[in-house]
Coordinates of C-alpha atoms in Angstrom, one line a residue:
Chain A
M1 CA 28.9 -17.5 -11.8
R2 CA 26.6 -16.2 -9.1
T3 CA 26.6 -18.2 -5.8
Q4 CA 23.6 -20.5 -5.4
L5 CA 23.6 -22.3 -2.1
A6 CA 21.7 -25.5 -2.4
M7 CA 21.1 -28.8 -0.6
V8 CA 21.8 -32.1 -2.4
I9 CA 20.2 -34.9 -0.6
D10 CA 20.6 -38.6 -0.8
S11 CA 17.3 -39.6 0.7
S12 CA 18.0 -43.3 0.5
T13 CA 20.4 -42.9 3.4
C14 CA 17.9 -41.1 5.6
I15 CA 16.9 -43.2 8.6
D16 CA 14.1 -40.9 9.8
C17 CA 15.9 -40.1 13.1
K18 CA 14.6 -36.5 12.8
A19 CA 17.9 -35.2 14.3
C20 CA 17.9 -32.5 11.6
M21 CA 14.5 -31.3 12.8
V22 CA 15.6 -31.2 16.4
A23 CA 18.9 -29.5 15.5
C24 CA 17.1 -26.8 13.5
K25 CA 14.5 -26.3 16.2
V26 CA 17.1 -25.8 18.9
E27 CA 19.5 -23.7 16.7
N28 CA 16.8 -21.4 15.4
Q29 CA 14.6 -21.4 18.5
V30 CA 11.6 -22.5 16.4
P31 CA 8.5 -22.2 18.6
E32 CA 6.4 -25.1 19.7
G33 CA 4.1 -26.4 17.0
Y34 CA 6.2 -25.1 14.1
W35 CA 9.0 -26.5 12.1
R36 CA 11.4 -25.0 9.5
N37 CA 12.3 -28.4 8.1
W38 CA 11.0 -31.9 8.0
V39 CA 11.4 -35.6 7.2
K40 CA 8.6 -36.9 5.0
S41 CA 8.0 -40.6 4.4
S42 CA 6.3 -42.7 1.8
E43 CA 3.6 -45.2 2.6
P44 CA 5.2 -48.6 3.2
R45 CA 3.5 -51.5 1.2
Y46 CA 3.5 -55.0 2.7
A47 CA 0.4 -56.9 1.8
D48 CA -0.2 -57.7 -1.8
V49 CA -0.8 -60.8 -4.0
D50 CA 2.8 -61.4 -4.7
W51 CA 4.0 -59.8 -1.6
M52 CA 7.6 -60.8 -1.8
D53 CA 7.9 -58.8 -5.1
S54 CA 5.9 -55.8 -4.1
V55 CA 7.2 -55.3 -0.6
R56 CA 8.4 -51.8 -0.4
P57 CA 9.6 -50.3 2.9
A58 CA 9.0 -46.6 3.7
H59 CA 11.3 -44.2 2.1
F60 CA 12.3 -41.2 4.1
Q61 CA 12.8 -37.8 2.6
P62 CA 14.5 -34.9 4.5
G63 CA 13.4 -31.4 3.3
G64 CA 12.9 -27.8 4.1
C65 CA 12.7 -24.5 2.2
M66 CA 14.0 -25.2 -1.3
H67 CA 15.3 -21.7 -1.8
C68 CA 13.8 -21.7 -5.3
S69 CA 15.2 -19.8 -8.2
N70 CA 11.6 -19.0 -9.2
P71 CA 10.2 -18.3 -5.7
T72 CA 6.5 -18.0 -5.6
C73 CA 6.7 -16.6 -2.1
V74 CA 8.8 -13.6 -3.3
S75 CA 6.2 -12.9 -6.0
A76 CA 3.5 -12.9 -3.3
C77 CA 5.2 -10.5 -1.0
P78 CA 3.9 -6.9 -1.4
T79 CA 6.9 -5.1 0.0
G80 CA 10.0 -7.1 -0.9
A81 CA 10.4 -8.2 2.7
T82 CA 10.8 -11.7 1.4
Y83 CA 13.5 -11.7 -1.2
K84 CA 16.0 -13.8 -3.1
D85 CA 19.4 -12.8 -1.8
E86 CA 21.6 -12.2 -4.8
S87 CA 24.8 -12.8 -2.8
D88 CA 24.1 -16.4 -1.8
G89 CA 20.9 -17.4 -3.7
A90 CA 19.0 -18.0 -0.5
V91 CA 15.4 -16.9 0.0
K92 CA 15.3 -14.7 3.1
V93 CA 12.9 -12.6 5.2
N94 CA 13.8 -9.1 6.3
D95 CA 12.1 -9.3 9.6
R96 CA 12.1 -5.5 10.1
L97 CA 10.3 -4.9 6.9
C98 CA 7.9 -7.9 7.2
I99 CA 4.7 -7.0 9.0
G100 CA 3.5 -10.6 9.1
C101 CA 0.6 -10.2 6.6
G102 CA 1.2 -13.8 5.5
Y103 CA 0.6 -13.3 1.7
C104 CA 3.6 -15.5 1.2
I105 CA 2.5 -18.5 3.4
P106 CA 0.0 -20.1 1.0
A107 CA 2.2 -19.1 -2.0
C108 CA 4.8 -21.7 -1.0
P109 CA 4.0 -25.1 -2.5
Y110 CA 6.1 -26.8 0.2
G111 CA 4.6 -25.3 3.3
A112 CA 8.1 -24.0 4.3
R113 CA 6.7 -20.8 5.9
Y114 CA 4.8 -19.9 9.1
R115 CA 3.9 -16.8 11.0
H116 CA 6.0 -16.7 14.1
P117 CA 3.6 -16.5 17.1
T118 CA 5.8 -14.1 19.2
R119 CA 7.9 -12.2 16.7
H120 CA 4.8 -11.6 14.5
V121 CA 6.7 -12.0 11.3
V122 CA 7.0 -14.8 8.8
D123 CA 9.8 -17.2 9.6
K124 CA 11.5 -19.8 7.5
C125 CA 14.8 -21.6 6.9
D126 CA 17.7 -19.2 6.0
F127 CA 20.3 -22.0 5.6
C128 CA 21.4 -21.0 9.2
Q129 CA 22.7 -17.5 8.2
H130 CA 24.2 -17.0 11.7
R131 CA 26.1 -20.2 11.5
R132 CA 27.4 -19.6 8.0
D133 CA 28.5 -16.1 9.1
R134 CA 31.0 -17.9 11.4
G135 CA 32.0 -20.4 8.8
E136 CA 29.8 -23.3 9.9
L137 CA 27.3 -25.4 8.0
P138 CA 23.6 -25.3 8.6
A139 CA 22.7 -27.2 11.8
C140 CA 20.7 -29.8 10.0
V141 CA 23.6 -30.7 7.7
T142 CA 26.1 -30.9 10.6
T143 CA 23.9 -33.0 12.7
C144 CA 22.8 -35.6 10.2
P145 CA 24.3 -38.9 11.3
T146 CA 24.1 -40.5 7.8
K147 CA 25.2 -37.4 6.0
A148 CA 22.1 -37.4 3.8
R149 CA 22.2 -33.6 3.5
V150 CA 25.1 -32.1 1.5
F151 CA 25.2 -28.3 1.4
G152 CA 27.1 -26.0 -0.8
D153 CA 27.3 -23.6 -3.8
I154 CA 26.2 -25.7 -6.8
N155 CA 27.6 -23.0 -9.1
N156 CA 31.0 -23.6 -7.7
P157 CA 32.2 -26.8 -9.5
K158 CA 34.6 -27.7 -6.7
S159 CA 31.9 -27.9 -4.0
D160 CA 30.8 -31.3 -2.8
A161 CA 27.2 -30.4 -3.7
A162 CA 28.2 -29.5 -7.3
Q163 CA 30.3 -32.7 -7.6
L164 CA 27.5 -34.9 -6.4
L165 CA 25.1 -33.3 -8.8
K166 CA 27.5 -33.7 -11.6
Q167 CA 28.2 -37.4 -10.9
N168 CA 24.6 -38.5 -10.2
R169 CA 21.1 -38.2 -11.7
S170 CA 19.0 -36.0 -9.5
I171 CA 15.4 -34.9 -9.2
Q172 CA 13.7 -31.7 -7.9
I173 CA 10.2 -31.8 -6.4
V174 CA 7.7 -29.3 -7.9
H175 CA 4.0 -28.9 -8.1
E176 CA 2.7 -29.5 -11.6
S177 CA 1.2 -26.0 -11.7
V178 CA 4.5 -24.1 -11.5
N179 CA 8.2 -24.8 -11.9
T180 CA 9.6 -23.1 -8.9
Q181 CA 13.1 -24.3 -9.8
P182 CA 13.9 -25.5 -6.3
N183 CA 17.5 -25.6 -5.1
M184 CA 17.0 -28.8 -3.2
Y185 CA 18.1 -31.8 -5.3
Y186 CA 17.4 -35.5 -4.5
L187 CA 19.9 -38.0 -5.8
S188 CA 18.7 -40.7 -8.2
A189 CA 15.1 -40.9 -6.8
T190 CA 13.0 -40.1 -3.8
A191 CA 9.6 -40.6 -2.3
P192 CA 7.0 -39.2 -1.7
I193 CA 6.9 -36.6 -4.5
N194 CA 3.2 -35.8 -4.9
W195 CA 3.0 -33.7 -1.7
P196 CA 3.5 -30.1 -2.8
V197 CA 0.4 -28.0 -3.1
K198 CA -0.7 -25.5 -5.7
P199 CA 0.6 -22.1 -4.8
G200 CA -2.3 -20.1 -3.4
K201 CA -3.0 -16.4 -2.9
P202 CA -5.1 -15.0 0.0
D203 CA -8.4 -13.4 -1.1
A204 CA -7.1 -10.0 -0.2
M205 CA -4.1 -10.4 -2.6
Q206 CA -6.3 -11.7 -5.4
F207 CA -8.6 -8.7 -4.9
W208 CA -5.6 -6.3 -4.9
K209 CA -4.3 -7.7 -8.2
L210 CA -7.8 -7.4 -9.7
I211 CA -8.4 -3.8 -8.6
N212 CA -4.8 -2.5 -9.0
P213 CA -5.2 -1.4 -12.6
S214 CA -8.4 0.5 -11.8
I215 CA -6.9 2.4 -8.9
W216 CA -3.8 3.4 -11.0
G217 CA -6.2 4.2 -13.8
V218 CA -8.4 6.5 -11.8
V219 CA -5.3 8.4 -10.5
G220 CA -3.9 8.5 -14.1
L221 CA -7.1 9.8 -15.6
N222 CA -7.4 12.5 -13.0
A223 CA -3.8 13.5 -13.5
L224 CA -4.4 13.6 -17.3
G225 CA -7.5 15.7 -16.8
V226 CA -5.6 18.2 -14.6
L227 CA -2.8 18.4 -17.1
L228 CA -5.3 19.0 -19.9
M229 CA -7.0 21.8 -17.9
L230 CA -3.6 23.3 -17.2
G231 CA -2.7 23.1 -20.9
K232 CA -6.0 24.7 -21.8
Q233 CA -5.5 27.5 -19.2
I234 CA -2.0 28.3 -20.5
L235 CA -3.0 28.2 -24.2
M236 CA -6.3 30.1 -23.8
S237 CA -5.1 32.8 -21.4
H238 CA -3.9 34.9 -24.3
D239 CA -7.2 34.8 -26.1
K240 CA -9.5 35.8 -23.3
P241 CA -7.7 37.5 -20.4
A242 CA -9.6 37.2 -17.1
A243 CA -12.7 35.9 -18.9
D244 CA -13.5 33.7 -15.9
N245 CA -13.7 36.5 -13.5
S246 CA -15.5 39.1 -15.6
S247 CA -18.5 37.2 -16.9
P248 CA -20.3 36.3 -13.7
E249 CA -20.0 39.8 -12.4
K250 CA -22.5 40.8 -15.1
E251 CA -25.1 38.4 -13.8
S252 CA -25.7 39.8 -10.4
Chain B
M1 CA -15.8 48.0 -0.3
A2 CA -14.3 45.6 -2.9
H3 CA -10.8 45.8 -1.4
Q4 CA -12.1 44.8 2.1
T5 CA -10.9 41.4 3.4
I6 CA -13.0 38.9 5.2
H7 CA -11.8 36.4 7.8
R8 CA -12.1 32.8 6.4
H9 CA -9.7 30.5 8.2
T10 CA -8.5 30.3 11.8
R11 CA -4.7 30.1 12.4
L12 CA -5.1 26.6 13.7
S13 CA -7.1 25.3 10.7
I14 CA -4.4 26.8 8.4
F15 CA -1.8 25.0 10.4
M16 CA -3.8 21.7 10.2
H17 CA -4.2 22.2 6.5
W18 CA -0.4 22.4 5.8
F19 CA 0.4 19.8 8.5
N20 CA -1.9 17.5 6.6
A21 CA -0.4 18.5 3.2
V22 CA 3.2 17.9 4.3
C23 CA 2.3 14.6 6.0
W24 CA 0.3 13.4 3.0
F25 CA 3.2 14.3 0.6
F26 CA 5.7 12.4 2.7
L27 CA 3.4 9.4 3.4
L28 CA 2.4 9.1 -0.2
L29 CA 6.0 9.0 -1.5
T30 CA 7.3 6.7 1.2
G31 CA 4.1 4.5 1.0
L32 CA 4.6 4.1 -2.7
G33 CA 8.2 3.1 -2.0
L34 CA 7.0 0.3 0.3
I35 CA 5.2 -1.5 -2.6
R36 CA 7.8 -3.6 -4.1
N37 CA 6.1 -6.3 -6.2
D38 CA 6.3 -6.7 -10.0
A39 CA 2.5 -7.4 -10.3
L40 CA 1.5 -4.4 -8.2
Q41 CA 4.0 -1.6 -8.7
V42 CA 3.6 0.7 -11.7
F43 CA 6.9 2.5 -11.1
P44 CA 9.3 -0.4 -10.2
A45 CA 12.3 2.0 -9.9
W46 CA 10.5 4.1 -7.2
P47 CA 10.8 1.6 -4.3
L48 CA 14.5 1.0 -5.1
W49 CA 15.1 4.7 -5.1
M50 CA 13.2 5.4 -1.9
R51 CA 15.0 2.6 -0.1
S52 CA 18.3 4.1 -1.2
V53 CA 17.3 7.6 0.0
F54 CA 16.3 6.2 3.4
G55 CA 19.3 3.9 3.6
S56 CA 17.3 0.6 4.0
P57 CA 13.8 -0.7 3.5
E58 CA 13.3 -1.0 7.2
T59 CA 14.1 2.6 7.8
L60 CA 11.7 3.5 5.0
L61 CA 8.9 1.5 6.8
L62 CA 9.8 3.0 10.2
S63 CA 9.7 6.5 8.8
H64 CA 6.4 5.9 7.1
E65 CA 4.9 4.5 10.3
T66 CA 6.3 7.3 12.5
V67 CA 5.0 10.1 10.3
G68 CA 1.7 8.2 9.9
I69 CA 1.3 8.1 13.7
I70 CA 2.2 11.8 13.9
W71 CA -0.4 12.6 11.2
A72 CA -3.2 10.5 12.7
G73 CA -2.3 11.6 16.2
G74 CA -2.3 15.2 15.2
F75 CA -5.8 15.0 13.8
L76 CA -7.0 13.0 16.8
I77 CA -5.8 15.7 19.2
Y78 CA -7.1 18.5 17.0
G79 CA -10.5 16.7 16.6
I80 CA -10.9 16.2 20.4
L81 CA -9.8 19.6 21.5
L82 CA -11.7 21.6 18.8
F83 CA -14.6 19.3 18.5
R84 CA -17.2 22.0 19.2
Q85 CA -15.4 25.0 17.7
E86 CA -14.2 23.6 14.4
V87 CA -15.0 19.9 13.8
I88 CA -18.8 20.1 14.2
P89 CA -19.3 23.3 12.1
F90 CA -17.0 21.8 9.5
I91 CA -18.9 18.6 9.3
R92 CA -22.2 20.4 9.3
E93 CA -21.0 22.6 6.5
I94 CA -19.8 19.8 4.2
L95 CA -22.9 17.7 4.8
T96 CA -25.2 20.6 3.9
V97 CA -26.1 19.9 0.3
E98 CA -29.1 21.4 -1.5
I99 CA -29.7 18.9 -4.4
P100 CA -31.4 21.1 -7.1
R101 CA -29.1 24.1 -6.6
D102 CA -25.9 22.1 -6.1
S103 CA -26.4 19.6 -9.0
L104 CA -27.1 22.6 -11.3
W105 CA -23.8 24.1 -9.9
L106 CA -21.9 20.9 -10.8
I107 CA -23.3 21.0 -14.3
T108 CA -22.8 24.7 -15.1
K109 CA -19.5 25.0 -13.3
G110 CA -18.2 21.8 -15.0
I111 CA -19.2 23.1 -18.5
Q112 CA -17.8 26.6 -17.8
M113 CA -14.4 25.2 -16.6
T114 CA -13.9 22.8 -19.4
L115 CA -15.7 24.5 -22.4
G116 CA -16.0 28.1 -21.3
Y117 CA -18.9 30.6 -20.8
P118 CA -20.1 30.8 -24.5
A119 CA -20.5 27.1 -24.7
L120 CA -22.3 27.0 -21.3
E121 CA -24.8 29.6 -22.5
K122 CA -25.4 27.6 -25.7
I123 CA -25.8 24.3 -24.0
A124 CA -28.0 25.8 -21.3
E125 CA -30.2 27.3 -24.0
K126 CA -30.4 24.1 -25.9
F127 CA -31.3 21.9 -22.9
G128 CA -33.4 24.6 -21.2
F129 CA -31.6 25.2 -17.9
D130 CA -30.3 28.4 -16.3
S131 CA -26.8 29.2 -17.5
R132 CA -26.1 31.2 -14.3
I133 CA -23.8 29.3 -11.9
P134 CA -25.8 29.0 -8.6
D135 CA -24.4 30.8 -5.5
Q136 CA -22.5 28.7 -3.0
G137 CA -21.9 28.8 0.7
F138 CA -18.6 28.5 2.7
Y139 CA -17.7 25.6 0.5
N140 CA -19.0 24.9 -3.0
V141 CA -20.5 21.5 -3.6
G142 CA -17.4 20.4 -5.5
Q143 CA -15.4 21.0 -2.4
K144 CA -18.0 19.2 -0.3
L145 CA -17.9 16.2 -2.6
F146 CA -14.1 16.1 -2.1
A147 CA -14.2 16.8 1.7
I148 CA -16.7 14.0 2.6
P149 CA -14.7 11.1 1.0
S150 CA -11.4 12.7 2.2
I151 CA -12.6 12.7 5.8
L152 CA -13.9 9.1 5.6
G153 CA -10.9 8.1 3.6
G154 CA -8.6 9.6 6.2
V155 CA -10.3 7.6 9.0
V156 CA -10.0 4.4 6.9
I157 CA -6.3 5.1 6.1
A158 CA -5.5 5.8 9.7
L159 CA -7.3 2.7 11.0
T160 CA -5.9 0.3 8.4
G161 CA -2.4 1.7 9.0
F162 CA -2.8 1.3 12.7
I163 CA -3.8 -2.4 12.2
M164 CA -0.6 -2.9 10.1
I165 CA 1.6 -1.4 12.8
L166 CA -0.2 -3.4 15.4
S167 CA 0.4 -6.5 13.4
Q168 CA 4.2 -6.2 14.2
Y169 CA 3.7 -5.9 17.9
G170 CA 0.9 -8.2 18.7
T171 CA -1.0 -11.0 17.0
V172 CA -3.6 -9.5 14.7
A173 CA -5.6 -12.0 12.6
A174 CA -3.8 -12.6 9.3
E175 CA -6.9 -11.9 7.2
L176 CA -7.4 -8.5 9.0
V177 CA -3.8 -7.4 8.1
Q178 CA -4.1 -8.8 4.6
W179 CA -7.3 -6.8 3.9
S180 CA -5.9 -3.7 5.7
I181 CA -3.0 -3.5 3.2
V182 CA -5.3 -3.6 0.2
I183 CA -7.9 -1.2 1.7
H184 CA -5.1 1.2 2.8
F185 CA -3.8 1.2 -0.8
I186 CA -7.2 1.6 -2.5
T187 CA -8.3 4.4 -0.2
V188 CA -5.1 6.4 -0.6
G189 CA -5.4 5.9 -4.4
L190 CA -8.9 7.3 -4.5
V191 CA -8.3 10.2 -2.2
F192 CA -5.1 11.0 -4.1
A193 CA -7.1 11.1 -7.3
G194 CA -9.4 13.7 -5.7
L195 CA -6.4 15.5 -4.3
L196 CA -5.0 16.1 -7.7
I197 CA -8.2 18.0 -8.6
H198 CA -8.1 19.8 -5.2
I199 CA -4.5 21.0 -5.9
F200 CA -5.4 22.1 -9.4
M201 CA -8.6 24.0 -8.4
A202 CA -7.0 25.6 -5.4
A203 CA -3.5 26.4 -6.5
I204 CA -3.4 26.5 -10.3
A205 CA -6.9 27.3 -11.7
K206 CA -7.4 30.9 -12.8
G207 CA -9.3 33.1 -10.4
E208 CA -8.5 30.9 -7.4
Q209 CA -5.3 32.6 -6.2
P210 CA -7.1 34.3 -3.3
A211 CA -8.1 30.9 -2.0
L212 CA -4.5 29.7 -2.0
I213 CA -3.4 33.0 -0.4
S214 CA -6.1 32.6 2.3
M215 CA -4.5 29.3 3.3
F216 CA -1.6 31.5 4.6
T217 CA -3.3 34.8 5.6
G218 CA -6.7 33.4 6.7
T219 CA -8.5 36.2 4.9
V220 CA -10.1 36.6 1.4
P221 CA -10.9 39.8 -0.5
E222 CA -14.6 40.6 -0.3
D223 CA -15.1 40.5 -4.1
Y224 CA -13.6 37.0 -4.1
A225 CA -16.1 35.9 -1.4
H226 CA -18.9 37.5 -3.3
H227 CA -18.0 35.7 -6.5
H228 CA -17.2 32.3 -5.1
H229 CA -19.1 31.9 -1.8
K230 CA -21.9 34.4 -2.0
L231 CA -24.2 32.6 0.4
W232 CA -21.5 32.5 3.0
L233 CA -20.8 36.3 2.5
D234 CA -24.6 36.9 2.9
E235 CA -24.6 35.0 6.2
I236 CA -21.7 37.0 7.5
R237 CA -23.3 40.3 6.6
A238 CA -26.6 39.1 8.1
S239 CA -24.9 38.2 11.4
D240 CA -22.9 41.4 11.4
A241 CA -26.1 43.3 10.9
A242 CA -27.8 41.3 13.7
E243 CA -24.9 42.2 16.0
T244 CA -24.8 45.9 15.2
S245 CA -28.5 46.7 14.8
P246 CA -29.6 46.3 18.4
A247 CA -26.7 48.4 19.5
Q248 CA -27.9 51.1 17.1
G249 CA -31.4 50.7 18.4
N250 CA -30.3 51.2 22.0
G251 CA -28.0 54.1 21.0

């Protein structure tokens, strides 16, 4: 079976230390004001009528690009600069093909993409490709003090990630409008879950999709017209040799 | 008299024509290969094929950008250096349209090309217009109607392309890049649709071979000029006469 790298997360062990965010930022030189990953938290509840029953501390949820199997960002990219790598199942950006148009940024329901302010291309988590190339785990996984993030090929039954998924119930976080089939699994339960946004398209992309058939249609119709004229010319040439040239000469 | 040839194109404008043609062909094929998106691409195999030919998608992009800069830069230099000699006369010529005469040309020529002379005469008789195809100048109005959007389109294509290149080397507002991609695509599509007709009319249509040959030799036979561009020929004869007659008067 094809490799599908994924992250299996036990968010109940997350202590909101944000070491994963720091490790990622340092490792990938993520510029100031931007993040490739995150720790989200649910709203704690303290005061209520029966407060002892309803007390609910905040729940922390580590996350990042979910390397979806149905990636809406890939569908939004006009050139294929954002693509699902068949070799490891990760969603990547070819930064030499990307021109930073940002069609993909609102297409991600998780806000996992940003336009890099100095490299002028779209940047996102690549499961620390450069670390994996030398046999290491992603920085966020290695650094996590409670080992909340478990990383591996979920299509390889021997991997820790696949074992955890097999032995536990898990959930994926999606927006109700589209099943992106994220490859980030949360064991048993997690919170918050209502934060993804509806995948959006920039006005320009919407306009392109709207007008695309017309443009191809105009080119196609003209091509058809030219072919018909060519056919007519070939078929009629035997009947009336040089008719086009002879007739107007008579006028003048 | 009929076998005499008349000068029509300068060497430089012939060079620019084929320079434009080669660049357009290359940029069209590579540009089409850059669109890799299931919702937008009509030929999904083409981008895969182009990327294989060029070795990688980034090489394809770089080649497209490089030739694009050469194309736009070539025309920029040409436009600046020959602004008075060639650009101004060319623009004046393509913008000179005489509506009654030229709309009649479009109607009669259109019917003649598609349905033939007998049909043209019948239709003209029925609707009460002159079946003779009106005389035309250096360019006929069909060529003018292709030239105007081609020039404007070329400017739009070059500017939007430049914005997209710039986007990789400096921060350009995302909306500007996003719209540039779409406008670049639409403009190329529309100009290419016209280009198909240009290629047919110039290189394939019967009776137009002298025009194609003139894009290499720079000259056309006099009978061709008389048939297709009579007003232009008349102008040349008038100016020739104006040049020679005072000399005769003095002599």
